[in-house]
Structures are given as C-alpha cells and as structure tokens.
Amino acid sequence: QAVVTQEPSLTVSPGGTVTLTCGSSTGAVTSSHRSNWFQQKPGQAPRRLIYDTNNKHSWTPARFSGSLLGGKAALTLSGAQPDDEAEYYCLLLYRGPWVFGGGTRLTVL
Amino acid sequence: EEQLVESGGNLVQPGGSLRLSCAASGFTFTDDWMYWVRQAPGKGLEWVANINQGGDEKYYADSVKGRFTISRDNARKSLYLQMNSLRAEDTAVYYCTREHNLWGQGTLVTVSS
C-alpha cells in the first residue's frame, strides 16, 4: 500500500502564511488522488477542510486553501490565527482504498 | 440533524472478535459511500475500509485485509465493521464517517489480555 508523507511539525507566526504538503510514495500527486485535508484538535473528531484538491466546505475558513504544488498536494494557511493550532492530515485516494498521511502538528507562535 | 453514532467498542483479548455498529440519521443513507477510520492512542488517523451505496464494492487497508469485514444495512441505516483475529495493534478509537465529511464521535476498541 502507498505511503503518504507530511511534515511532522511546522510553526507559523500569528498572521503569517504556511504551506503544508502531502506526498505519495507512488509518484506525483494528481487530481485523481482527490486529496482531502482535515483538521483535528485534541479530544475531537477530525473535521474536513478541503476535498477534491481545492474545494472548501461552508465551514472552511477562507484563510485555508488547497492546491497541487510541485507534485504534492498542498494546504496553505494565509493569516494564521491561534485557533488554527492543531494536527492536520491529508488523505489520498488510490483507486479504491484511501491512505492518510502521518499528520502535521501546526504550532501558531 | 445529520448524525452518526458508533457503538460496540469494548475490551477484547488478542485473537478475539468484535462487531462495531454505526447508526446514521438525518440524511439519506443510501446516497453515500461509508467509511471506517481509526486512531490509535496518541497516533495519527488510519483509513480502514469503505463500502459503496449498494454494499457490493468494498476496499480495505492492507493492515486489516482478511481480518475485518465492512457491511451495511440500508433498511436499518446502519454501517458495520466485523473485526476478527484482533491484535494489540488494532487498539484504537474507531470512527464511522460519511464520505469523510460527517463523522461520529468514535468508539474505543482495546485489544489486551
């Protein structure tokens, strides 16, 4: 089964911009992987922010955006707020099964 | 209100079996693929299995293939996960999710002697 890789941890200043990435052991991430991004805070179920690479839900703050960047899926946070401190997971589709990345611990400091 | 409620989690011995259930309400259950995702204590999310609307297309993570079976009963608006030959590494909170955009609160499975 494929391995999906994310940065283990990142730090962003309040008001700053940060990009989280999601790579695949099978090669470049494309739109066919239908990348999803989730935010999870301690003691809570995950909440999806982005689906199908760059689509947002009604609850997704406008400061989050999804894209493909350099062969990876990417989640960009522009104008970070303290409430954005959380664990972020990407999820990729592999023609039936899906695979999560290991997660990125985002610190806003 | 759209809702998913998992049940069936428990303490079980290695090699044992357990069946998880997920009751759906507030939406048309037959419209969507359904999924199980798990999270071991202090670890990341792991995708486990999914099933299509009619129940005839299923996929599994390599870690559970041959041991776990996903199923659904559309008349009862319920999703199931039959877990056999359980191992310590299957200890986790198991979440039921609709297309990854609606999640239950999870049910804890502990595999230990």
Coordinates of C-alpha atoms in Angstrom, one line a residue:
Chain A
Q1 CA 0.0 0.0 0.0
A2 CA 1.2 3.5 -0.7
V3 CA 2.8 5.7 1.9
V4 CA 1.7 9.3 2.2
T5 CA 4.2 11.7 3.7
Q6 CA 3.6 15.0 5.6
E7 CA 5.9 17.3 7.5
P8 CA 5.8 16.1 11.1
S9 CA 5.7 19.7 12.5
L10 CA 5.6 23.3 11.4
T11 CA 5.4 26.6 13.2
V12 CA 3.8 29.8 11.9
S13 CA 3.6 33.2 13.4
P14 CA 0.2 34.8 14.1
G15 CA -0.9 36.5 10.8
G16 CA 1.7 34.6 8.9
T17 CA 1.4 32.1 6.0
V18 CA 2.4 28.5 5.9
T19 CA 2.1 25.6 3.4
L20 CA 1.7 22.0 4.5
T21 CA 2.4 19.4 1.9
C22 CA 1.4 15.8 1.2
G23 CA 3.5 13.5 -1.0
S24 CA 2.9 10.0 -2.3
S25 CA 5.4 7.1 -2.5
T26 CA 3.9 6.1 -5.9
G27 CA 4.9 9.4 -7.6
A28 CA 3.4 12.8 -8.2
V29 CA 0.1 13.6 -6.5
T30 CA -2.5 14.5 -9.2
S31 CA -6.2 15.4 -9.2
S32 CA -7.0 11.8 -9.5
H33 CA -5.9 11.3 -5.9
R34 CA -8.8 13.6 -4.8
S35 CA -6.7 15.0 -1.9
N36 CA -8.6 15.9 1.3
W37 CA -7.3 17.9 4.2
F38 CA -8.5 17.5 7.8
Q39 CA -8.0 19.5 11.0
Q40 CA -8.1 17.7 14.3
K41 CA -7.9 19.2 17.8
P42 CA -7.3 17.2 21.0
G43 CA -10.3 15.1 22.0
Q44 CA -12.3 15.9 18.9
A45 CA -13.2 14.0 15.7
P46 CA -11.4 15.2 12.6
R47 CA -13.1 18.0 10.5
R48 CA -12.6 18.1 6.8
L49 CA -11.4 21.5 5.4
I50 CA -10.7 20.7 1.8
Y51 CA -11.8 18.0 -0.6
D52 CA -11.0 17.1 -4.2
T53 CA -7.8 19.1 -4.1
N54 CA -9.2 22.6 -3.7
N55 CA -12.8 22.5 -2.8
K56 CA -14.0 24.1 0.5
H57 CA -17.0 23.4 2.8
S58 CA -19.2 26.1 4.0
W59 CA -17.5 25.8 7.4
T60 CA -13.9 26.1 6.0
P61 CA -12.4 29.5 6.9
A62 CA -11.4 31.5 3.9
R63 CA -7.8 31.6 5.0
F64 CA -7.4 27.9 4.1
S65 CA -6.8 26.8 0.5
G66 CA -5.8 23.6 -1.2
S67 CA -3.7 23.0 -4.4
L68 CA -1.2 20.8 -6.1
L69 CA 2.3 22.1 -5.8
G70 CA 5.5 20.5 -7.1
G71 CA 4.0 17.0 -7.4
K72 CA 2.4 17.2 -4.0
A73 CA -1.0 18.2 -2.5
A74 CA -0.7 21.4 -0.5
L75 CA -2.7 23.1 2.2
T76 CA -2.0 26.8 2.5
L77 CA -3.0 28.9 5.5
S78 CA -2.8 32.6 5.0
G79 CA -3.2 34.8 8.0
A80 CA -2.8 32.2 10.8
Q81 CA -4.8 32.6 13.9
P82 CA -4.2 31.0 17.4
D83 CA -7.2 28.8 16.8
D84 CA -5.5 27.2 13.9
E85 CA -3.1 25.4 16.1
A86 CA -4.0 21.7 15.6
E87 CA -3.0 18.5 13.8
Y88 CA -3.6 18.4 10.1
Y89 CA -3.9 15.3 8.0
C90 CA -4.1 14.7 4.3
L91 CA -5.9 11.8 2.7
L92 CA -5.3 10.5 -0.8
L93 CA -7.4 8.1 -3.0
Y94 CA -5.6 5.1 -4.6
R95 CA -8.3 3.7 -7.0
G96 CA -10.5 2.3 -4.2
P97 CA -8.5 2.4 -0.9
W98 CA -7.6 5.7 0.7
V99 CA -4.4 6.4 2.7
F100 CA -3.9 9.1 5.3
G101 CA -0.6 10.9 5.8
G102 CA 1.1 10.8 9.2
G103 CA -0.1 14.3 10.1
T104 CA 1.5 17.7 10.6
R105 CA 1.5 19.3 14.0
L106 CA 1.0 23.0 13.4
T107 CA 2.0 25.5 16.1
V108 CA 1.0 29.1 15.9
L109 CA 3.6 31.0 17.9
Chain B
E1 CA -29.6 17.0 12.2
E2 CA -27.2 14.7 10.4
Q3 CA -25.6 12.3 12.8
L4 CA -23.5 9.2 13.1
V5 CA -23.4 7.2 16.3
E6 CA -20.9 4.4 16.8
S7 CA -21.3 1.6 19.3
G8 CA -19.8 -1.8 20.1
G9 CA -16.3 -0.9 21.3
N10 CA -15.0 -2.9 24.2
L11 CA -12.0 -4.7 25.7
V12 CA -11.3 -7.9 23.9
Q13 CA -8.5 -10.4 24.1
P14 CA -5.9 -10.9 21.3
G15 CA -7.4 -13.3 18.8
G16 CA -10.9 -12.3 19.7
S17 CA -13.7 -10.8 17.6
L18 CA -15.9 -7.7 17.9
R19 CA -18.6 -6.1 15.8
L20 CA -18.9 -2.3 15.6
S21 CA -22.1 -0.6 14.5
C22 CA -22.8 2.9 13.3
A23 CA -26.3 4.3 13.2
A24 CA -27.0 7.1 10.7
S25 CA -29.7 9.6 11.0
G26 CA -30.8 12.9 9.4
F27 CA -29.7 12.2 5.8
T28 CA -30.3 9.7 3.0
F29 CA -28.1 6.8 3.9
T30 CA -28.2 5.2 0.5
D31 CA -26.8 8.3 -1.2
D32 CA -23.2 7.9 0.0
W33 CA -20.2 5.7 0.4
M34 CA -19.4 5.0 4.1
Y35 CA -16.1 4.5 5.7
W36 CA -14.3 3.4 8.9
V37 CA -11.3 5.3 10.1
R38 CA -9.3 4.5 13.3
Q39 CA -6.9 6.3 15.5
A40 CA -4.6 4.5 18.0
P41 CA -4.0 6.3 21.3
G42 CA -1.7 9.3 20.6
K43 CA -1.2 8.4 17.0
G44 CA -2.5 9.6 13.6
L45 CA -5.5 8.7 11.6
E46 CA -5.6 5.4 9.7
W47 CA -8.1 4.7 7.0
V48 CA -9.6 1.2 7.5
A49 CA -12.3 0.4 5.0
N50 CA -15.1 1.7 2.8
I51 CA -18.3 0.4 1.1
N52 CA -20.4 1.8 -1.7
Q53 CA -24.0 2.7 -1.6
G54 CA -25.3 -0.8 -2.6
G55 CA -22.8 -2.7 -0.5
D56 CA -21.2 -4.6 -3.4
E57 CA -17.9 -2.7 -3.6
K58 CA -15.6 -2.7 -0.7
Y59 CA -11.9 -1.8 -0.1
Y60 CA -9.7 -2.4 2.9
A61 CA -6.3 -1.2 4.3
D62 CA -3.6 -3.8 4.0
S63 CA -3.3 -3.9 7.8
V64 CA -6.9 -5.3 8.2
K65 CA -7.4 -7.2 4.9
G66 CA -8.7 -10.7 5.5
R67 CA -9.5 -10.0 9.2
F68 CA -12.1 -7.2 9.0
T69 CA -15.3 -7.1 7.0
I70 CA -17.3 -3.9 6.3
S71 CA -21.0 -4.1 5.6
R72 CA -24.2 -2.0 5.7
D73 CA -27.9 -2.5 6.1
N74 CA -29.6 0.3 4.2
A75 CA -33.0 -0.5 5.6
R76 CA -31.7 0.0 9.1
K77 CA -29.4 2.9 8.1
S78 CA -26.5 1.2 9.7
L79 CA -22.9 0.5 8.9
Y80 CA -20.9 -2.4 10.5
L81 CA -17.4 -3.5 11.0
Q82 CA -16.8 -7.1 11.8
M83 CA -13.3 -7.5 13.3
N84 CA -11.8 -10.9 13.7
S85 CA -8.3 -12.2 14.8
L86 CA -7.8 -9.0 16.7
R87 CA -4.3 -7.8 17.6
A88 CA -2.9 -5.4 20.1
E89 CA -2.1 -3.0 17.3
D90 CA -5.8 -2.8 16.5
T91 CA -6.4 -0.9 19.7
A92 CA -7.9 2.5 18.6
V93 CA -10.8 4.7 18.5
Y94 CA -12.9 3.7 15.5
Y95 CA -14.8 6.4 13.6
C96 CA -17.6 5.9 11.2
T97 CA -17.7 8.6 8.5
R98 CA -19.9 9.5 5.6
E99 CA -17.8 10.5 2.6
H100 CA -15.2 11.9 5.1
N101 CA -17.4 15.0 5.7
L102 CA -19.6 13.8 8.6
W103 CA -18.0 11.9 11.5
G104 CA -19.2 10.1 14.6
Q105 CA -17.6 10.6 17.9
G106 CA -15.9 7.2 17.8
T107 CA -15.9 4.0 19.8
L108 CA -12.9 2.7 21.7
V109 CA -11.6 -0.8 20.9
T110 CA -9.0 -2.2 23.3
V111 CA -7.2 -5.4 22.5
S112 CA -5.4 -6.7 25.5
S113 CA -5.0 -9.8 27.7

